[in-house]
Amino acid sequence: MTGQVRNVIIIGSGPAGYTAGLYNARAMLNPLMFGGYMSGGQLMLTSDVENFPGYPEGIGGPEMMMQLRQQAERFGLEVQDRNVEKIDASSRPFKVWSEGEEFQAHSLIICTGAEAIWLGVEGEAEQKGRGISTCATCDGAFFRDQEIIVIGGGDSAMEEATFLTRFASKVTLIHRRDVFKASQVMYDRAANHPKIEIKTFRSVTKWLSDDSGLTGAILEDPRDGSTEEIAVTGAFIAIGHKPITSFLEGQLETDDEGYLVHKELTMTSVPGIFAAGDVVDTRYRQAITAAGLGCQAAIDAERWLEDTQH
Ligand code: NDP
C-alpha cells in the first residue's frame, strides 16, 4: 500500500470531480484525486461552454477545467493524472489500484463520467481515428475543405456540425428520424447554417474506404430499407455516451445501461462510496449539474465520515 489511509479518494476529474475535490479540500479532508491520463473529462473535448452561469461571454471547455483544477488545488486537492484499474469495495478501508499501486481510503467519490458510443457498423473499426471520429474539437482541423457527415440528432450532433463548418466545405447531418432531441436553439443554429444540410430518416449501415482512407458511407432509410451512397472523407459520430463503470467490476449497483445508482442521497449501493456527474446522471448531463452533484457528494461524504467517526 502507498501512503496513509486517505479520508476521500475521488476518481475522475470532470466538473463533478473537481467540485467534489474543492469542497473536500476546503473541509480539510486532504482528498486525493485520480484524474485519469486525460484529466478534465469530456469538457476537454468541448469548444465553447455557453451555459455555465458566471461566464457571460462563454468559456472554452479546457480553459474552464484548468480553472476548476487550479481552484481545487489552491485549497489542497492532490491530483494524480493517472487511471484507476480497479477498486475493492468489499471491506473498509476501500482499496484503489492505480498503475499497480494500492491506495486506501475511508470513502470514495466516483466521478468517471461517460465515453462516446460508436455505431459499430461494418468498416468502422478500420477507420476509427483516421476518417471517423467522435470528437470534432480534437479532429476537426484534419478535414479542412473536405465534405463530411455528422451522425446524431442531439445537442452533441448540432454542436459538432456547427463547429465543423469552420473547417469543412460541407457538413451533412444524418439523423435516423425526423424528431430531434437537440434543444431548439442548437438545432436552429445548425439548420440555418449555409454549410450544413440535414438529412432525416437515414442510418449509416456501412463505411466505405480505399487506400486513401474514408470515401463514403451507405445510408439506409429505416422506413422502407432503401439505400443510397454518400461520398465523404470524414465522419463524426455524435450519438451519445455510455458511463465509465467497467473498472468497478460490478461491485456497485448499476441500472441496465451501466449507470451507477444512488441509494441514499448521493451514496451508491455500498455505504461510504458516493457518485456524481455523468456516471450517475441519465437525465441532465450538463457541466453545471455535474458540478452540483459533485458538491452534494462531497458534503454527503464529509457527513458520512463524521457519522462513522473516521
Ligand atoms: P442525446 O442522447 O441527447 O442524443 C443522441 C442522439 O443520437 C439522438 O438523436 C439519438 O437518436 C441518436 N442515436 C443514438 N443511437 C444511435 C444509433 N445507434 N444510430 C443513430 N443515431 C443514434 O446525446 P447527446 O450526446 O447529443 O447529448 C447528451 C446530453 O448532453 C444532453 O443532455 C445534451 O443536452 C447535453 N449536451 C449539451 C451541450 C450544450 O448545451 N452545449 C452540447 C452537447 C451535449 P434518437 O433521437 O432517435 O434516439
mmCIF file of C-alpha atoms and ligand atoms in Angstrom:
data_model
loop_
_atom_site.group_PDB
_atom_site.id
_atom_site.type_symbol
_atom_site.label_atom_id
_atom_site.label_comp_id
_atom_site.label_asym_id
_atom_site.label_seq_id
_atom_site.Cartn_x
_atom_site.Cartn_y
_atom_site.Cartn_z
ATOM 1 C CA MET A 1 0.000 0.000 0.000
ATOM 2 C CA THR A 2 1.145 3.569 -0.808
ATOM 3 C CA GLY A 3 0.841 6.293 1.850
ATOM 4 C CA GLN A 4 -1.670 6.663 4.649
ATOM 5 C CA VAL A 5 -5.364 5.762 4.523
ATOM 6 C CA ARG A 6 -6.993 8.832 2.946
ATOM 7 C CA ASN A 7 -10.325 10.231 4.053
ATOM 8 C CA VAL A 8 -11.513 10.505 0.470
ATOM 9 C CA ILE A 9 -10.278 9.317 -2.899
ATOM 10 C CA ILE A 10 -12.035 10.954 -5.853
ATOM 11 C CA ILE A 11 -11.919 9.010 -9.111
ATOM 12 C CA GLY A 12 -12.395 11.159 -12.210
ATOM 13 C CA SER A 13 -11.703 14.803 -12.952
ATOM 14 C CA GLY A 14 -14.598 16.443 -14.778
ATOM 15 C CA PRO A 15 -16.683 19.215 -13.227
ATOM 16 C CA ALA A 16 -18.136 16.695 -10.731
ATOM 17 C CA GLY A 17 -14.717 15.508 -9.559
ATOM 18 C CA TYR A 18 -13.121 18.942 -9.273
ATOM 19 C CA THR A 19 -16.114 20.352 -7.411
ATOM 20 C CA ALA A 20 -16.079 17.412 -5.000
ATOM 21 C CA GLY A 21 -12.324 17.956 -4.603
ATOM 22 C CA LEU A 22 -12.797 21.660 -3.932
ATOM 23 C CA TYR A 23 -15.380 21.034 -1.220
ATOM 24 C CA ASN A 24 -13.496 18.177 0.441
ATOM 25 C CA ALA A 25 -10.227 20.116 0.332
ATOM 26 C CA ARG A 26 -11.866 23.168 1.944
ATOM 27 C CA ALA A 27 -13.273 20.811 4.610
ATOM 28 C CA MET A 28 -9.650 19.824 5.390
ATOM 29 C CA LEU A 29 -10.211 16.196 4.365
ATOM 30 C CA ASN A 30 -6.946 16.080 2.403
ATOM 31 C CA PRO A 31 -8.575 14.433 -0.649
ATOM 32 C CA LEU A 32 -6.629 12.573 -3.330
ATOM 33 C CA MET A 33 -7.914 12.580 -6.906
ATOM 34 C CA PHE A 34 -7.064 10.150 -9.673
ATOM 35 C CA GLY A 35 -7.823 12.331 -12.653
ATOM 36 C CA GLY A 36 -7.092 9.866 -15.433
ATOM 37 C CA TYR A 37 -4.403 10.126 -18.136
ATOM 38 C CA MET A 38 -6.577 12.628 -19.989
ATOM 39 C CA SER A 39 -7.725 14.622 -16.991
ATOM 40 C CA GLY A 40 -10.597 17.065 -17.308
ATOM 41 C CA GLY A 41 -13.214 14.747 -18.753
ATOM 42 C CA GLN A 42 -15.492 15.466 -21.675
ATOM 43 C CA LEU A 43 -15.236 19.239 -21.401
ATOM 44 C CA MET A 44 -11.642 18.936 -22.622
ATOM 45 C CA LEU A 45 -13.262 17.999 -25.944
ATOM 46 C CA THR A 46 -15.763 20.857 -25.986
ATOM 47 C CA SER A 47 -15.124 24.113 -27.806
ATOM 48 C CA ASP A 48 -17.305 26.666 -26.079
ATOM 49 C CA VAL A 49 -19.338 26.346 -22.906
ATOM 50 C CA GLU A 50 -22.075 28.972 -23.118
ATOM 51 C CA ASN A 51 -24.471 27.681 -20.490
ATOM 52 C CA PHE A 52 -22.397 27.619 -17.297
ATOM 53 C CA PRO A 53 -23.569 30.554 -15.171
ATOM 54 C CA GLY A 54 -20.939 33.179 -14.488
ATOM 55 C CA TYR A 55 -19.319 33.320 -17.926
ATOM 56 C CA PRO A 56 -21.281 35.966 -19.869
ATOM 57 C CA GLU A 57 -19.066 35.551 -22.943
ATOM 58 C CA GLY A 58 -18.800 31.744 -22.628
ATOM 59 C CA ILE A 59 -15.543 29.916 -21.931
ATOM 60 C CA GLY A 60 -13.523 27.200 -23.679
ATOM 61 C CA GLY A 61 -14.048 23.732 -22.146
ATOM 62 C CA PRO A 62 -10.329 23.039 -21.482
ATOM 63 C CA GLU A 63 -9.831 26.523 -20.003
ATOM 64 C CA MET A 64 -12.762 26.010 -17.659
ATOM 65 C CA MET A 65 -11.400 22.655 -16.486
ATOM 66 C CA MET A 66 -7.973 24.192 -15.875
ATOM 67 C CA GLN A 67 -9.579 26.871 -13.731
ATOM 68 C CA LEU A 68 -11.628 24.323 -11.757
ATOM 69 C CA ARG A 69 -8.480 22.320 -11.130
ATOM 70 C CA GLN A 70 -6.464 25.365 -10.038
ATOM 71 C CA GLN A 71 -9.245 26.413 -7.689
ATOM 72 C CA ALA A 72 -9.402 22.983 -6.030
ATOM 73 C CA GLU A 73 -5.606 22.665 -5.865
ATOM 74 C CA ARG A 74 -5.377 26.075 -4.155
ATOM 75 C CA PHE A 75 -7.188 24.504 -1.186
ATOM 76 C CA GLY A 76 -5.032 21.378 -1.178
ATOM 77 C CA LEU A 77 -6.620 18.859 -3.556
ATOM 78 C CA GLU A 78 -3.878 16.428 -4.629
ATOM 79 C CA VAL A 79 -4.372 15.385 -8.260
ATOM 80 C CA GLN A 80 -2.622 12.441 -9.864
ATOM 81 C CA ASP A 81 -3.098 12.275 -13.651
ATOM 82 C CA ARG A 82 -3.417 8.529 -13.879
ATOM 83 C CA ASN A 83 -6.132 5.943 -14.297
ATOM 84 C CA VAL A 84 -7.629 3.615 -11.735
ATOM 85 C CA GLU A 85 -7.620 -0.018 -12.856
ATOM 86 C CA LYS A 86 -9.851 -1.450 -10.164
ATOM 87 C CA ILE A 87 -11.207 -0.998 -6.661
ATOM 88 C CA ASP A 88 -12.103 -3.319 -3.803
ATOM 89 C CA ALA A 89 -15.378 -2.188 -2.248
ATOM 90 C CA SER A 90 -15.913 -5.348 -0.192
ATOM 91 C CA SER A 91 -14.341 -4.091 3.042
ATOM 92 C CA ARG A 92 -13.193 -0.841 4.633
ATOM 93 C CA PRO A 93 -10.930 0.972 4.170
ATOM 94 C CA PHE A 94 -11.663 0.710 0.454
ATOM 95 C CA LYS A 95 -8.786 -0.172 -1.839
ATOM 96 C CA VAL A 96 -7.970 1.536 -5.130
ATOM 97 C CA TRP A 97 -5.299 0.392 -7.589
ATOM 98 C CA SER A 98 -3.592 2.753 -9.993
ATOM 99 C CA GLU A 99 -0.693 1.621 -12.187
ATOM 100 C CA GLY A 100 -0.455 -1.446 -9.970
ATOM 101 C CA GLU A 101 -0.043 0.594 -6.765
ATOM 102 C CA GLU A 102 -2.554 0.142 -3.969
ATOM 103 C CA PHE A 103 -4.145 3.114 -2.186
ATOM 104 C CA GLN A 104 -6.697 3.074 0.645
ATOM 105 C CA ALA A 105 -9.477 5.429 1.674
ATOM 106 C CA HIS A 106 -12.358 5.546 4.136
ATOM 107 C CA SER A 107 -14.653 6.884 1.417
ATOM 108 C CA LEU A 108 -14.674 7.128 -2.372
ATOM 109 C CA ILE A 109 -16.378 9.512 -4.774
ATOM 110 C CA ILE A 110 -16.786 8.087 -8.288
ATOM 111 C CA CYS A 111 -16.896 10.800 -10.974
ATOM 112 C CA THR A 112 -15.635 8.903 -14.012
ATOM 113 C CA GLY A 113 -18.248 10.288 -16.399
ATOM 114 C CA ALA A 114 -19.104 8.744 -19.709
ATOM 115 C CA GLU A 115 -17.459 7.999 -23.053
ATOM 116 C CA ALA A 116 -18.620 8.288 -26.651
ATOM 117 C CA ILE A 117 -20.671 5.498 -28.208
ATOM 118 C CA TRP A 118 -19.688 4.286 -31.686
ATOM 119 C CA LEU A 119 -22.111 2.988 -34.313
ATOM 120 C CA GLY A 120 -20.409 -0.390 -34.615
ATOM 121 C CA VAL A 121 -21.210 -0.870 -38.311
ATOM 122 C CA GLU A 122 -19.099 -2.554 -40.996
ATOM 123 C CA GLY A 123 -15.873 -0.728 -41.876
ATOM 124 C CA GLU A 124 -15.827 1.395 -38.702
ATOM 125 C CA ALA A 125 -13.018 -0.280 -36.796
ATOM 126 C CA GLU A 126 -10.568 0.250 -39.697
ATOM 127 C CA GLN A 127 -11.301 3.993 -39.945
ATOM 128 C CA LYS A 128 -11.508 4.836 -36.223
ATOM 129 C CA GLY A 129 -9.227 7.774 -35.513
ATOM 130 C CA ARG A 130 -8.475 8.123 -39.244
ATOM 131 C CA GLY A 131 -11.553 9.196 -41.186
ATOM 132 C CA ILE A 132 -14.089 8.547 -38.410
ATOM 133 C CA SER A 133 -14.007 10.383 -35.082
ATOM 134 C CA THR A 134 -16.210 11.070 -32.065
ATOM 135 C CA CYS A 135 -14.568 14.398 -31.249
ATOM 136 C CA ALA A 136 -14.869 17.417 -33.535
ATOM 137 C CA THR A 137 -12.708 19.685 -31.399
ATOM 138 C CA CYS A 138 -9.915 17.087 -31.443
ATOM 139 C CA ASP A 139 -10.014 16.103 -35.109
ATOM 140 C CA GLY A 140 -11.998 18.751 -37.000
ATOM 141 C CA ALA A 141 -8.936 20.575 -38.314
ATOM 142 C CA PHE A 142 -7.864 17.446 -40.238
ATOM 143 C CA PHE A 143 -10.859 17.885 -42.535
ATOM 144 C CA ARG A 144 -10.197 21.352 -43.933
ATOM 145 C CA ASP A 145 -12.101 21.965 -47.196
ATOM 146 C CA GLN A 146 -13.498 18.432 -47.178
ATOM 147 C CA GLU A 147 -17.068 17.119 -47.217
ATOM 148 C CA ILE A 148 -18.013 15.342 -44.013
ATOM 149 C CA ILE A 149 -21.003 13.891 -42.208
ATOM 150 C CA VAL A 150 -22.121 14.100 -38.606
ATOM 151 C CA ILE A 151 -24.428 11.422 -37.210
ATOM 152 C CA GLY A 152 -26.956 12.111 -34.447
ATOM 153 C CA GLY A 153 -29.924 14.253 -33.521
ATOM 154 C CA GLY A 154 -28.991 15.586 -30.062
ATOM 155 C CA ASP A 155 -27.149 18.687 -28.863
ATOM 156 C CA SER A 156 -23.785 16.972 -29.393
ATOM 157 C CA ALA A 157 -24.504 16.417 -33.078
ATOM 158 C CA MET A 158 -25.678 20.023 -33.536
ATOM 159 C CA GLU A 159 -22.650 21.358 -31.699
ATOM 160 C CA GLU A 160 -20.226 19.191 -33.657
ATOM 161 C CA ALA A 161 -21.839 20.004 -37.001
ATOM 162 C CA THR A 162 -21.774 23.744 -36.315
ATOM 163 C CA PHE A 163 -18.184 23.651 -35.063
ATOM 164 C CA LEU A 164 -17.045 21.619 -38.072
ATOM 165 C CA THR A 165 -18.233 24.318 -40.504
ATOM 166 C CA ARG A 166 -15.040 26.171 -39.504
ATOM 167 C CA PHE A 167 -13.059 23.596 -41.449
ATOM 168 C CA ALA A 168 -15.250 21.526 -43.760
ATOM 169 C CA SER A 169 -16.566 22.737 -47.110
ATOM 170 C CA LYS A 170 -19.868 20.968 -46.413
ATOM 171 C CA VAL A 171 -21.358 19.176 -43.402
ATOM 172 C CA THR A 172 -24.246 16.746 -43.876
ATOM 173 C CA LEU A 173 -26.036 15.918 -40.645
ATOM 174 C CA ILE A 174 -27.611 12.466 -40.702
ATOM 175 C CA HIS A 175 -30.373 11.553 -38.265
ATOM 176 C CA ARG A 176 -32.368 8.333 -38.106
ATOM 177 C CA ARG A 177 -35.744 10.022 -37.601
ATOM 178 C CA ASP A 178 -37.259 13.478 -38.041
ATOM 179 C CA VAL A 179 -37.662 14.329 -34.357
ATOM 180 C CA PHE A 180 -34.612 15.866 -32.695
ATOM 181 C CA LYS A 181 -33.526 15.575 -29.093
ATOM 182 C CA ALA A 182 -31.434 18.711 -29.550
ATOM 183 C CA SER A 183 -32.513 21.957 -27.915
ATOM 184 C CA GLN A 184 -34.260 24.344 -30.297
ATOM 185 C CA VAL A 185 -31.515 26.955 -30.142
ATOM 186 C CA MET A 186 -28.795 24.479 -31.102
ATOM 187 C CA TYR A 187 -30.943 22.834 -33.757
ATOM 188 C CA ASP A 188 -31.738 26.230 -35.318
ATOM 189 C CA ARG A 189 -28.088 27.234 -35.310
ATOM 190 C CA ALA A 190 -27.190 24.100 -37.290
ATOM 191 C CA ALA A 191 -30.267 24.077 -39.525
ATOM 192 C CA ASN A 192 -29.785 27.721 -40.537
ATOM 193 C CA HIS A 193 -26.085 27.381 -41.297
ATOM 194 C CA PRO A 194 -25.383 27.683 -45.038
ATOM 195 C CA LYS A 195 -22.747 24.918 -44.955
ATOM 196 C CA ILE A 196 -24.979 22.376 -43.173
ATOM 197 C CA GLU A 197 -27.510 20.107 -44.836
ATOM 198 C CA ILE A 198 -29.739 17.989 -42.594
ATOM 199 C CA LYS A 199 -30.932 14.611 -43.876
ATOM 200 C CA THR A 200 -33.530 12.819 -41.762
ATOM 201 C CA PHE A 201 -34.586 9.154 -41.848
ATOM 202 C CA ARG A 202 -31.074 7.971 -42.657
ATOM 203 C CA SER A 203 -28.889 5.447 -40.819
ATOM 204 C CA VAL A 204 -25.313 4.555 -41.712
ATOM 205 C CA THR A 205 -25.143 0.825 -42.420
ATOM 206 C CA LYS A 206 -21.614 0.615 -43.790
ATOM 207 C CA TRP A 207 -18.494 2.780 -44.107
ATOM 208 C CA LEU A 208 -16.678 2.808 -47.445
ATOM 209 C CA SER A 209 -12.945 3.301 -47.764
ATOM 210 C CA ASP A 210 -9.950 2.733 -50.011
ATOM 211 C CA ASP A 211 -6.186 3.083 -49.530
ATOM 212 C CA SER A 212 -6.514 6.851 -49.135
ATOM 213 C CA GLY A 213 -8.951 6.497 -46.215
ATOM 214 C CA LEU A 214 -12.688 7.033 -45.818
ATOM 215 C CA THR A 215 -14.526 7.603 -49.087
ATOM 216 C CA GLY A 216 -18.163 7.466 -48.061
ATOM 217 C CA ALA A 217 -21.000 5.609 -46.420
ATOM 218 C CA ILE A 218 -24.092 3.619 -47.295
ATOM 219 C CA LEU A 219 -27.181 5.241 -45.849
ATOM 220 C CA GLU A 220 -30.418 3.376 -45.311
ATOM 221 C CA ASP A 221 -33.902 4.815 -44.934
ATOM 222 C CA PRO A 222 -35.315 2.913 -41.930
ATOM 223 C CA ARG A 223 -38.883 3.400 -43.228
ATOM 224 C CA ASP A 224 -38.521 1.294 -46.375
ATOM 225 C CA GLY A 225 -34.964 -0.098 -46.329
ATOM 226 C CA SER A 226 -33.934 1.836 -49.451
ATOM 227 C CA THR A 227 -30.253 2.753 -49.614
ATOM 228 C CA GLU A 228 -28.087 5.481 -51.082
ATOM 229 C CA GLU A 229 -24.376 6.207 -51.096
ATOM 230 C CA ILE A 230 -22.853 9.442 -49.831
ATOM 231 C CA ALA A 231 -19.280 10.468 -50.704
ATOM 232 C CA VAL A 232 -17.399 11.942 -47.722
ATOM 233 C CA THR A 233 -13.836 11.857 -46.445
ATOM 234 C CA GLY A 234 -14.664 12.495 -42.805
ATOM 235 C CA ALA A 235 -17.347 11.385 -40.360
ATOM 236 C CA PHE A 236 -18.151 12.386 -36.797
ATOM 237 C CA ILE A 237 -20.357 10.147 -34.670
ATOM 238 C CA ALA A 238 -22.316 12.050 -32.003
ATOM 239 C CA ILE A 239 -24.955 9.572 -30.821
ATOM 240 C CA GLY A 240 -24.457 9.788 -27.081
ATOM 241 C CA HIS A 241 -22.267 8.375 -24.360
ATOM 242 C CA LYS A 242 -22.051 5.411 -22.034
ATOM 243 C CA PRO A 243 -20.957 5.550 -18.389
ATOM 244 C CA ILE A 244 -17.403 4.526 -17.458
ATOM 245 C CA THR A 245 -18.017 1.879 -14.808
ATOM 246 C CA SER A 246 -16.338 -1.286 -16.091
ATOM 247 C CA PHE A 247 -13.365 -0.823 -13.696
ATOM 248 C CA LEU A 248 -15.830 -1.290 -10.814
ATOM 249 C CA GLU A 249 -16.355 -4.896 -11.922
ATOM 250 C CA GLY A 250 -19.989 -4.948 -10.810
ATOM 251 C CA GLN A 251 -19.233 -4.160 -7.163
ATOM 252 C CA LEU A 252 -21.615 -1.187 -7.166
ATOM 253 C CA GLU A 253 -25.198 -1.459 -8.326
ATOM 254 C CA THR A 254 -25.920 -0.002 -11.762
ATOM 255 C CA ASP A 255 -29.007 0.335 -13.921
ATOM 256 C CA ASP A 256 -29.446 -1.634 -17.153
ATOM 257 C CA GLU A 257 -27.254 0.802 -19.096
ATOM 258 C CA GLY A 258 -24.407 0.676 -16.582
ATOM 259 C CA TYR A 259 -25.096 3.989 -14.821
ATOM 260 C CA LEU A 260 -24.410 3.898 -11.084
ATOM 261 C CA VAL A 261 -27.496 4.233 -8.937
ATOM 262 C CA HIS A 262 -27.901 6.443 -5.891
ATOM 263 C CA LYS A 263 -29.342 4.566 -2.916
ATOM 264 C CA GLU A 264 -29.472 7.345 -0.357
ATOM 265 C CA LEU A 265 -28.684 10.925 -1.353
ATOM 266 C CA THR A 266 -25.504 10.587 -3.456
ATOM 267 C CA MET A 267 -24.425 7.299 -1.845
ATOM 268 C CA THR A 268 -24.161 4.236 -4.080
ATOM 269 C CA SER A 269 -25.190 0.716 -3.088
ATOM 270 C CA VAL A 270 -22.036 0.496 -0.937
ATOM 271 C CA PRO A 271 -22.094 2.774 2.143
ATOM 272 C CA GLY A 272 -19.135 5.152 2.024
ATOM 273 C CA ILE A 273 -18.927 5.158 -1.772
ATOM 274 C CA PHE A 274 -20.547 8.146 -3.452
ATOM 275 C CA ALA A 275 -21.072 9.014 -7.122
ATOM 276 C CA ALA A 276 -21.528 12.252 -9.040
ATOM 277 C CA GLY A 277 -21.706 13.542 -12.594
ATOM 278 C CA ASP A 278 -22.431 11.741 -15.853
ATOM 279 C CA VAL A 279 -21.570 8.321 -14.383
ATOM 280 C CA VAL A 280 -24.832 8.502 -12.463
ATOM 281 C CA ASP A 281 -26.900 11.078 -14.351
ATOM 282 C CA THR A 282 -29.045 9.728 -17.176
ATOM 283 C CA ARG A 283 -31.184 12.832 -17.438
ATOM 284 C CA TYR A 284 -29.426 16.199 -17.247
ATOM 285 C CA ARG A 285 -25.774 15.522 -18.165
ATOM 286 C CA GLN A 286 -24.691 19.143 -18.015
ATOM 287 C CA ALA A 287 -21.475 20.626 -16.645
ATOM 288 C CA ILE A 288 -23.483 22.638 -14.132
ATOM 289 C CA THR A 289 -25.487 19.638 -12.898
ATOM 290 C CA ALA A 290 -22.304 17.531 -12.670
ATOM 291 C CA ALA A 291 -20.674 20.265 -10.584
ATOM 292 C CA GLY A 292 -23.775 20.421 -8.383
ATOM 293 C CA LEU A 293 -23.744 16.669 -7.847
ATOM 294 C CA GLY A 294 -20.008 16.816 -7.083
ATOM 295 C CA CYS A 295 -20.754 19.332 -4.341
ATOM 296 C CA GLN A 296 -23.552 17.142 -2.959
ATOM 297 C CA ALA A 297 -21.364 14.022 -2.989
ATOM 298 C CA ALA A 298 -18.548 15.859 -1.205
ATOM 299 C CA ILE A 299 -20.891 17.087 1.532
ATOM 300 C CA ASP A 300 -22.504 13.632 1.821
ATOM 301 C CA ALA A 301 -19.063 12.006 2.095
ATOM 302 C CA GLU A 302 -17.970 14.533 4.715
ATOM 303 C CA ARG A 303 -21.074 13.906 6.848
ATOM 304 C CA TRP A 304 -20.791 10.154 6.418
ATOM 305 C CA LEU A 305 -17.163 10.293 7.587
ATOM 306 C CA GLU A 306 -18.246 12.321 10.621
ATOM 307 C CA ASP A 307 -21.120 9.937 11.402
ATOM 308 C CA THR A 308 -18.910 6.864 11.113
ATOM 309 C CA GLN A 309 -16.182 8.668 13.119
ATOM 310 C CA HIS A 310 -13.363 8.498 10.618
HETATM 311 P P1 NDP B 1 -28.525 12.523 -26.805
HETATM 312 O O1 NDP B 1 -28.835 11.270 -26.088
HETATM 313 O O2 NDP B 1 -29.240 13.771 -26.430
HETATM 314 O O3 NDP B 1 -28.758 12.312 -28.363
HETATM 315 C C1 NDP B 1 -28.230 11.200 -29.029
HETATM 316 C C2 NDP B 1 -28.718 11.218 -30.464
HETATM 317 O O4 NDP B 1 -28.082 10.152 -31.171
HETATM 318 C C3 NDP B 1 -30.224 11.023 -30.598
HETATM 319 O O5 NDP B 1 -30.699 11.874 -31.595
HETATM 320 C C4 NDP B 1 -30.342 9.559 -30.999
HETATM 321 O O6 NDP B 1 -31.422 9.291 -31.872
HETATM 322 C C5 NDP B 1 -29.077 9.340 -31.785
HETATM 323 N N1 NDP B 1 -28.648 7.945 -31.741
HETATM 324 C C6 NDP B 1 -28.458 7.169 -30.642
HETATM 325 N N2 NDP B 1 -28.045 5.925 -31.001
HETATM 326 C C7 NDP B 1 -27.987 5.936 -32.339
HETATM 327 C C8 NDP B 1 -27.633 4.961 -33.304
HETATM 328 N N3 NDP B 1 -27.224 3.740 -32.957
HETATM 329 N N4 NDP B 1 -27.689 5.296 -34.609
HETATM 330 C C9 NDP B 1 -28.078 6.548 -34.986
HETATM 331 N N5 NDP B 1 -28.418 7.511 -34.118
HETATM 332 C C10 NDP B 1 -28.379 7.214 -32.817
HETATM 333 O O7 NDP B 1 -26.922 12.674 -26.650
HETATM 334 P P2 NDP B 1 -26.012 13.961 -26.834
HETATM 335 O O8 NDP B 1 -24.630 13.448 -26.718
HETATM 336 O O9 NDP B 1 -26.359 14.742 -28.025
HETATM 337 O O10 NDP B 1 -26.354 14.874 -25.561
HETATM 338 C C11 NDP B 1 -26.237 14.326 -24.252
HETATM 339 C C12 NDP B 1 -26.539 15.423 -23.217
HETATM 340 O O11 NDP B 1 -25.519 16.416 -23.251
HETATM 341 C C13 NDP B 1 -27.852 16.141 -23.474
HETATM 342 O O12 NDP B 1 -28.446 16.409 -22.235
HETATM 343 C C14 NDP B 1 -27.432 17.411 -24.145
HETATM 344 O O13 NDP B 1 -28.337 18.460 -23.929
HETATM 345 C C15 NDP B 1 -26.082 17.684 -23.479
HETATM 346 N N6 NDP B 1 -25.223 18.484 -24.350
HETATM 347 C C16 NDP B 1 -25.244 19.843 -24.198
HETATM 348 C C17 NDP B 1 -24.468 20.636 -24.995
HETATM 349 C C18 NDP B 1 -24.531 22.107 -24.775
HETATM 350 O O14 NDP B 1 -25.500 22.569 -24.212
HETATM 351 N N7 NDP B 1 -23.533 22.864 -25.182
HETATM 352 C C19 NDP B 1 -23.580 20.099 -26.028
HETATM 353 C C20 NDP B 1 -23.645 18.653 -26.140
HETATM 354 C C21 NDP B 1 -24.443 17.889 -25.316
HETATM 355 P P3 NDP B 1 -32.932 9.218 -31.340
HETATM 356 O O15 NDP B 1 -33.350 10.637 -31.101
HETATM 357 O O16 NDP B 1 -33.643 8.571 -32.473
HETATM 358 O O17 NDP B 1 -32.901 8.400 -30.092
#
